[in-house]
Amino acid sequence: MSAQTGNRRDRLRKTALAEIHAAVRKLLVDQGPAAVTINAVAREVGMSGPALYHYYSGHDALIGAVTADFFRELAATMEEARDAHAGAPAGERILAACRAMRTWAIAHPAEFGWIFASPITPANRQPDSERHQAGQRFEQVLLDLTVELWETNPFPVPDPAELPASLREQLTTYSATIGGRLPPEAAHVFLSCWTRLYGLLCMEVLHQLDFAYSDLEPVYEECLRDLTRILGLDRPA
Protein backbone atom coordinates (compact mmCIF):
# COMPACT_ATOMS: atom_id res chain seq x y z
CA MET A 1 0.00 0.00 0.00
CA SER A 2 2.81 2.42 0.90
CA ALA A 3 4.51 1.75 -2.46
CA GLN A 4 1.28 2.48 -4.32
CA THR A 5 0.83 5.68 -2.33
CA GLY A 6 4.38 6.72 -3.15
CA ASN A 7 3.91 6.02 -6.85
CA ARG A 8 0.69 8.00 -6.92
CA ARG A 9 2.38 10.90 -5.13
CA ASP A 10 5.22 10.82 -7.67
CA ARG A 11 2.77 10.85 -10.58
CA LEU A 12 0.88 13.78 -9.12
CA ARG A 13 4.11 15.68 -8.56
CA LYS A 14 5.28 15.04 -12.13
CA THR A 15 1.93 16.21 -13.44
CA ALA A 16 2.10 19.37 -11.35
CA LEU A 17 5.67 20.09 -12.49
CA ALA A 18 4.66 19.65 -16.13
CA GLU A 19 1.77 22.10 -15.63
CA ILE A 20 4.08 24.61 -13.93
CA HIS A 21 6.63 24.41 -16.73
CA ALA A 22 3.91 24.78 -19.36
CA ALA A 23 2.63 27.86 -17.54
CA VAL A 24 6.11 29.40 -17.48
CA ARG A 25 6.48 28.79 -21.20
CA LYS A 26 3.09 30.32 -21.96
CA LEU A 27 3.86 33.44 -19.95
CA LEU A 28 7.28 33.74 -21.57
CA VAL A 29 5.99 33.37 -25.12
CA ASP A 30 2.86 35.50 -24.68
CA GLN A 31 4.16 38.27 -22.42
CA GLY A 32 7.93 38.08 -22.18
CA PRO A 33 10.44 37.18 -19.43
CA ALA A 34 9.31 39.91 -17.03
CA ALA A 35 5.89 38.25 -16.81
CA VAL A 36 7.36 35.05 -15.37
CA THR A 37 6.94 35.61 -11.64
CA ILE A 38 6.08 33.14 -8.91
CA ASN A 39 2.62 34.62 -8.41
CA ALA A 40 1.85 34.77 -12.14
CA VAL A 41 2.86 31.15 -12.63
CA ALA A 42 0.85 30.10 -9.59
CA ARG A 43 -2.25 31.84 -10.98
CA GLU A 44 -1.82 30.07 -14.32
CA VAL A 45 -1.89 26.64 -12.65
CA GLY A 46 -4.58 27.51 -10.11
CA MET A 47 -2.56 27.50 -6.92
CA SER A 48 -1.30 30.10 -4.47
CA GLY A 49 2.16 31.59 -4.61
CA PRO A 50 3.24 29.92 -1.35
CA ALA A 51 2.01 26.56 -2.68
CA LEU A 52 4.45 26.84 -5.58
CA TYR A 53 7.29 26.82 -3.08
CA HIS A 54 6.47 23.18 -2.39
CA TYR A 55 7.90 22.48 -5.84
CA TYR A 56 10.64 25.09 -6.16
CA SER A 57 12.62 26.94 -3.51
CA GLY A 58 12.27 30.22 -5.36
CA HIS A 59 12.22 32.09 -8.64
CA ASP A 60 15.83 31.20 -9.56
CA ALA A 61 15.22 27.48 -9.05
CA LEU A 62 12.08 27.62 -11.21
CA ILE A 63 13.89 29.52 -13.96
CA GLY A 64 16.79 27.07 -13.88
CA ALA A 65 14.49 24.06 -14.22
CA VAL A 66 12.55 25.50 -17.15
CA THR A 67 15.76 26.65 -18.85
CA ALA A 68 17.02 23.09 -18.53
CA ASP A 69 13.88 21.94 -20.37
CA PHE A 70 14.65 24.31 -23.24
CA PHE A 71 18.27 23.20 -23.41
CA ARG A 72 17.22 19.54 -23.54
CA GLU A 73 14.68 20.26 -26.25
CA LEU A 74 17.23 22.13 -28.36
CA ALA A 75 19.88 19.47 -27.82
CA ALA A 76 17.44 16.70 -28.77
CA THR A 77 16.60 18.54 -32.00
CA MET A 78 20.28 18.81 -32.89
CA GLU A 79 20.94 15.18 -31.95
CA GLU A 80 18.08 14.04 -34.15
CA ALA A 81 19.50 16.00 -37.12
CA ARG A 82 22.96 14.59 -36.43
CA ASP A 83 21.68 11.03 -36.20
CA ALA A 84 19.68 11.38 -39.40
CA HIS A 85 23.09 11.49 -41.11
CA ALA A 86 24.56 8.57 -39.21
CA GLY A 87 27.48 7.12 -41.12
CA ALA A 88 28.16 10.40 -42.92
CA PRO A 89 31.45 12.28 -42.33
CA ALA A 90 31.63 14.36 -39.16
CA GLY A 91 31.55 17.58 -41.18
CA GLU A 92 28.19 16.72 -42.72
CA ARG A 93 26.73 15.93 -39.30
CA ILE A 94 28.14 19.19 -37.90
CA LEU A 95 26.37 21.19 -40.59
CA ALA A 96 23.13 19.26 -40.03
CA ALA A 97 23.25 19.98 -36.28
CA CYS A 98 24.00 23.68 -36.88
CA ARG A 99 21.08 24.03 -39.29
CA ALA A 100 18.80 22.24 -36.83
CA MET A 101 19.88 24.68 -34.12
CA ARG A 102 18.79 27.61 -36.25
CA THR A 103 15.50 25.93 -37.21
CA TRP A 104 14.63 25.42 -33.53
CA ALA A 105 15.71 28.95 -32.60
CA ILE A 106 13.60 30.55 -35.33
CA ALA A 107 10.60 28.45 -34.31
CA HIS A 108 11.12 29.22 -30.59
CA PRO A 109 12.56 32.74 -30.36
CA ALA A 110 11.33 33.39 -26.82
CA GLU A 111 12.81 30.15 -25.52
CA PHE A 112 16.08 30.67 -27.38
CA GLY A 113 16.36 34.22 -26.08
CA TRP A 114 15.61 32.96 -22.57
CA ILE A 115 18.49 30.47 -22.84
CA PHE A 116 21.14 32.76 -24.25
CA ALA A 117 20.12 36.27 -23.22
CA SER A 118 19.25 35.67 -19.57
CA PRO A 119 21.88 36.03 -16.82
CA ILE A 120 22.96 32.82 -15.10
CA THR A 121 22.54 32.86 -11.33
CA PRO A 122 25.33 31.42 -9.12
CA ALA A 123 23.14 28.45 -8.17
CA ASN A 124 22.62 27.54 -11.81
CA ARG A 125 26.38 27.63 -12.44
CA GLN A 126 26.93 24.72 -10.05
CA PRO A 127 27.98 21.48 -11.82
CA ASP A 128 25.17 19.53 -10.16
CA SER A 129 22.44 21.99 -11.15
CA GLU A 130 19.84 20.83 -13.64
CA ARG A 131 20.45 23.84 -15.86
CA HIS A 132 24.21 23.29 -15.97
CA GLN A 133 23.87 19.63 -16.87
CA ALA A 134 21.31 20.33 -19.60
CA GLY A 135 23.56 23.07 -20.98
CA GLN A 136 26.43 20.61 -21.09
CA ARG A 137 24.30 18.19 -23.11
CA PHE A 138 23.73 20.97 -25.65
CA GLU A 139 27.45 21.83 -25.74
CA GLN A 140 28.34 18.16 -26.11
CA VAL A 141 26.53 17.80 -29.44
CA LEU A 142 28.96 20.04 -31.30
CA LEU A 143 31.93 19.26 -29.07
CA ASP A 144 31.70 15.51 -29.74
CA LEU A 145 31.51 16.08 -33.49
CA THR A 146 34.45 18.49 -33.43
CA VAL A 147 36.52 16.03 -31.42
CA GLU A 148 35.67 13.32 -33.93
CA LEU A 149 36.71 15.62 -36.77
CA TRP A 150 39.96 16.51 -34.98
CA GLU A 151 40.80 12.84 -34.49
CA THR A 152 39.99 11.75 -38.06
CA ASN A 153 40.91 14.79 -40.15
CA PRO A 154 42.65 17.42 -37.99
CA PHE A 155 41.81 21.00 -38.90
CA PRO A 156 44.35 23.84 -39.05
CA VAL A 157 45.16 25.41 -35.69
CA PRO A 158 47.21 28.45 -34.64
CA ASP A 159 50.65 28.19 -33.12
CA PRO A 160 50.02 28.31 -29.34
CA ALA A 161 53.14 30.44 -28.90
CA GLU A 162 51.54 33.16 -31.01
CA LEU A 163 48.42 33.38 -28.83
CA PRO A 164 48.29 35.96 -26.01
CA ALA A 165 49.41 34.49 -22.69
CA SER A 166 46.04 35.12 -21.05
CA LEU A 167 44.23 33.35 -23.88
CA ARG A 168 46.61 30.38 -23.74
CA GLU A 169 45.97 30.05 -20.01
CA GLN A 170 42.20 30.13 -20.44
CA LEU A 171 42.29 27.64 -23.31
CA THR A 172 44.50 25.31 -21.29
CA THR A 173 41.97 25.43 -18.46
CA TYR A 174 39.07 24.77 -20.82
CA SER A 175 40.93 21.90 -22.47
CA ALA A 176 41.38 20.34 -19.05
CA THR A 177 37.66 20.71 -18.22
CA ILE A 178 36.77 18.66 -21.31
CA GLY A 179 39.28 15.98 -20.40
CA GLY A 180 41.90 17.09 -22.91
CA ARG A 181 39.77 15.87 -25.80
CA LEU A 182 40.91 18.94 -27.73
CA PRO A 183 44.33 20.50 -27.15
CA PRO A 184 44.21 24.22 -26.31
CA GLU A 185 44.90 25.38 -29.87
CA ALA A 186 42.14 23.13 -31.27
CA ALA A 187 39.81 24.25 -28.48
CA HIS A 188 40.49 27.81 -29.61
CA VAL A 189 39.25 27.01 -33.13
CA PHE A 190 36.21 25.17 -31.72
CA LEU A 191 35.21 28.02 -29.42
CA SER A 192 35.86 30.67 -32.07
CA CYS A 193 33.65 28.89 -34.58
CA TRP A 194 30.72 28.22 -32.29
CA THR A 195 30.67 31.60 -30.54
CA ARG A 196 30.60 33.20 -33.97
CA LEU A 197 27.67 31.00 -34.96
CA TYR A 198 25.81 31.54 -31.68
CA GLY A 199 26.41 35.26 -31.92
CA LEU A 200 24.92 35.52 -35.39
CA LEU A 201 21.93 33.42 -34.41
CA CYS A 202 21.31 35.44 -31.25
CA MET A 203 21.38 38.67 -33.26
CA GLU A 204 18.86 37.19 -35.68
CA VAL A 205 16.50 35.86 -33.02
CA LEU A 206 16.70 39.10 -31.02
CA HIS A 207 16.04 41.14 -34.18
CA GLN A 208 19.29 43.07 -33.88
CA LEU A 209 19.88 42.92 -37.63
CA ASP A 210 16.41 43.81 -38.83
CA PHE A 211 17.68 47.21 -39.95
CA ALA A 212 19.59 45.48 -42.76
CA TYR A 213 18.14 42.01 -43.33
CA SER A 214 14.66 40.58 -43.70
CA ASP A 215 15.97 37.04 -44.30
CA LEU A 216 19.16 35.95 -42.56
CA GLU A 217 19.26 32.37 -43.81
CA PRO A 218 21.75 33.23 -46.62
CA VAL A 219 23.93 35.03 -44.07
CA TYR A 220 23.81 32.01 -41.76
CA GLU A 221 24.71 29.71 -44.65
CA GLU A 222 27.59 32.00 -45.55
CA CYS A 223 28.79 31.75 -41.96
CA LEU A 224 28.58 27.95 -42.19
CA ARG A 225 30.69 28.05 -45.36
CA ASP A 226 33.30 30.11 -43.53
CA LEU A 227 33.32 27.60 -40.68
CA THR A 228 33.66 24.82 -43.25
CA ARG A 229 36.88 26.40 -44.46
CA ILE A 230 38.17 27.08 -40.93
CA LEU A 231 37.54 23.47 -39.91
CA GLY A 232 39.14 22.17 -43.09
CA LEU A 233 35.96 20.47 -44.22
CA ASP A 234 36.69 21.52 -47.78
CA ARG A 235 39.86 19.41 -47.72
CA PRO A 236 39.85 15.67 -48.50
CA ALA A 237 40.21 13.40 -45.50
XYZ file of C-alpha atoms in Angstrom:
237
model
C 0.000 0.000 0.000
C 2.811 2.423 0.896
C 4.508 1.750 -2.457
C 1.278 2.482 -4.315
C 0.826 5.677 -2.328
C 4.381 6.722 -3.148
C 3.913 6.022 -6.853
C 0.687 8.003 -6.919
C 2.380 10.896 -5.134
C 5.224 10.820 -7.667
C 2.772 10.850 -10.582
C 0.885 13.780 -9.119
C 4.109 15.677 -8.560
C 5.283 15.044 -12.130
C 1.929 16.208 -13.444
C 2.100 19.368 -11.351
C 5.674 20.089 -12.494
C 4.664 19.654 -16.128
C 1.775 22.095 -15.630
C 4.081 24.607 -13.930
C 6.634 24.408 -16.733
C 3.906 24.776 -19.363
C 2.633 27.859 -17.543
C 6.110 29.401 -17.483
C 6.481 28.795 -21.198
C 3.092 30.321 -21.958
C 3.862 33.444 -19.947
C 7.281 33.735 -21.567
C 5.986 33.368 -25.120
C 2.862 35.503 -24.680
C 4.158 38.273 -22.415
C 7.934 38.077 -22.184
C 10.441 37.176 -19.432
C 9.308 39.910 -17.029
C 5.888 38.253 -16.807
C 7.358 35.047 -15.374
C 6.941 35.613 -11.643
C 6.085 33.138 -8.910
C 2.620 34.622 -8.407
C 1.849 34.767 -12.137
C 2.857 31.146 -12.631
C 0.850 30.097 -9.594
C -2.252 31.838 -10.980
C -1.816 30.065 -14.318
C -1.893 26.638 -12.652
C -4.578 27.509 -10.114
C -2.560 27.497 -6.921
C -1.303 30.095 -4.470
C 2.163 31.594 -4.613
C 3.239 29.916 -1.350
C 2.006 26.564 -2.685
C 4.452 26.845 -5.584
C 7.293 26.816 -3.081
C 6.467 23.176 -2.387
C 7.904 22.478 -5.840
C 10.645 25.093 -6.159
C 12.620 26.937 -3.513
C 12.270 30.222 -5.364
C 12.224 32.085 -8.643
C 15.830 31.201 -9.562
C 15.216 27.485 -9.047
C 12.083 27.619 -11.206
C 13.893 29.524 -13.955
C 16.787 27.071 -13.877
C 14.493 24.060 -14.218
C 12.553 25.499 -17.153
C 15.760 26.649 -18.854
C 17.024 23.085 -18.530
C 13.877 21.943 -20.367
C 14.646 24.312 -23.238
C 18.275 23.195 -23.409
C 17.219 19.543 -23.538
C 14.676 20.265 -26.254
C 17.232 22.135 -28.356
C 19.884 19.467 -27.822
C 17.444 16.704 -28.771
C 16.596 18.538 -32.004
C 20.282 18.808 -32.887
C 20.936 15.184 -31.946
C 18.079 14.037 -34.154
C 19.499 15.997 -37.115
C 22.962 14.593 -36.431
C 21.681 11.027 -36.197
C 19.675 11.380 -39.400
C 23.089 11.494 -41.107
C 24.565 8.570 -39.207
C 27.478 7.121 -41.121
C 28.160 10.398 -42.921
C 31.448 12.276 -42.328
C 31.631 14.356 -39.160
C 31.554 17.584 -41.175
C 28.194 16.719 -42.715
C 26.734 15.930 -39.303
C 28.140 19.190 -37.895
C 26.371 21.195 -40.589
C 23.134 19.259 -40.030
C 23.252 19.981 -36.283
C 23.997 23.675 -36.880
C 21.079 24.030 -39.286
C 18.798 22.243 -36.827
C 19.877 24.683 -34.123
C 18.789 27.614 -36.255
C 15.504 25.926 -37.207
C 14.635 25.424 -33.525
C 15.713 28.949 -32.602
C 13.595 30.550 -35.329
C 10.596 28.453 -34.305
C 11.116 29.221 -30.589
C 12.565 32.745 -30.360
C 11.325 33.386 -26.816
C 12.813 30.150 -25.522
C 16.085 30.674 -27.378
C 16.356 34.222 -26.081
C 15.611 32.956 -22.570
C 18.491 30.465 -22.838
C 21.139 32.763 -24.249
C 20.118 36.275 -23.215
C 19.248 35.671 -19.567
C 21.882 36.034 -16.816
C 22.959 32.820 -15.102
C 22.545 32.856 -11.328
C 25.330 31.423 -9.119
C 23.140 28.450 -8.171
C 22.615 27.544 -11.807
C 26.378 27.631 -12.436
C 26.927 24.721 -10.054
C 27.977 21.475 -11.817
C 25.173 19.527 -10.156
C 22.438 21.985 -11.154
C 19.836 20.829 -13.642
C 20.449 23.838 -15.860
C 24.206 23.291 -15.971
C 23.866 19.632 -16.870
C 21.310 20.334 -19.602
C 23.558 23.073 -20.984
C 26.432 20.607 -21.093
C 24.301 18.192 -23.105
C 23.734 20.975 -25.645
C 27.450 21.825 -25.739
C 28.337 18.160 -26.107
C 26.533 17.799 -29.435
C 28.961 20.039 -31.301
C 31.932 19.256 -29.073
C 31.696 15.511 -29.738
C 31.514 16.082 -33.487
C 34.445 18.494 -33.427
C 36.522 16.025 -31.417
C 35.673 13.316 -33.934
C 36.705 15.619 -36.769
C 39.961 16.509 -34.976
C 40.799 12.839 -34.490
C 39.991 11.752 -38.060
C 40.908 14.792 -40.154
C 42.653 17.423 -37.986
C 41.809 20.997 -38.899
C 44.348 23.837 -39.046
C 45.164 25.413 -35.688
C 47.214 28.451 -34.640
C 50.654 28.191 -33.118
C 50.018 28.314 -29.336
C 53.142 30.439 -28.902
C 51.539 33.156 -31.014
C 48.417 33.384 -28.831
C 48.293 35.957 -26.013
C 49.410 34.489 -22.695
C 46.044 35.121 -21.046
C 44.235 33.355 -23.882
C 46.609 30.376 -23.741
C 45.974 30.050 -20.015
C 42.202 30.130 -20.436
C 42.287 27.645 -23.306
C 44.497 25.309 -21.293
C 41.972 25.426 -18.465
C 39.065 24.770 -20.823
C 40.930 21.900 -22.469
C 41.378 20.340 -19.048
C 37.659 20.714 -18.222
C 36.775 18.656 -21.306
C 39.276 15.981 -20.405
C 41.902 17.089 -22.914
C 39.772 15.868 -25.802
C 40.909 18.940 -27.732
C 44.331 20.504 -27.146
C 44.208 24.223 -26.309
C 44.895 25.382 -29.869
C 42.143 23.129 -31.269
C 39.808 24.251 -28.481
C 40.492 27.811 -29.614
C 39.246 27.005 -33.125
C 36.206 25.171 -31.723
C 35.206 28.020 -29.424
C 35.857 30.674 -32.071
C 33.646 28.887 -34.577
C 30.723 28.222 -32.290
C 30.670 31.598 -30.536
C 30.597 33.199 -33.972
C 27.671 30.999 -34.963
C 25.808 31.539 -31.678
C 26.406 35.264 -31.921
C 24.924 35.522 -35.394
C 21.931 33.418 -34.407
C 21.315 35.444 -31.247
C 21.384 38.666 -33.263
C 18.858 37.191 -35.682
C 16.503 35.856 -33.015
C 16.701 39.098 -31.019
C 16.043 41.143 -34.184
C 19.294 43.073 -33.880
C 19.883 42.923 -37.630
C 16.406 43.811 -38.832
C 17.679 47.206 -39.950
C 19.594 45.483 -42.756
C 18.140 42.008 -43.332
C 14.658 40.583 -43.705
C 15.967 37.038 -44.298
C 19.158 35.949 -42.556
C 19.256 32.373 -43.815
C 21.748 33.234 -46.624
C 23.931 35.027 -44.066
C 23.805 32.011 -41.762
C 24.709 29.711 -44.647
C 27.594 32.002 -45.551
C 28.794 31.753 -41.955
C 28.584 27.953 -42.185
C 30.692 28.047 -45.360
C 33.297 30.110 -43.530
C 33.323 27.599 -40.677
C 33.655 24.824 -43.246
C 36.884 26.401 -44.455
C 38.168 27.079 -40.930
C 37.540 23.465 -39.909
C 39.141 22.166 -43.087
C 35.957 20.471 -44.220
C 36.693 21.522 -47.775
C 39.862 19.409 -47.720
C 39.850 15.668 -48.497
C 40.209 13.396 -45.500
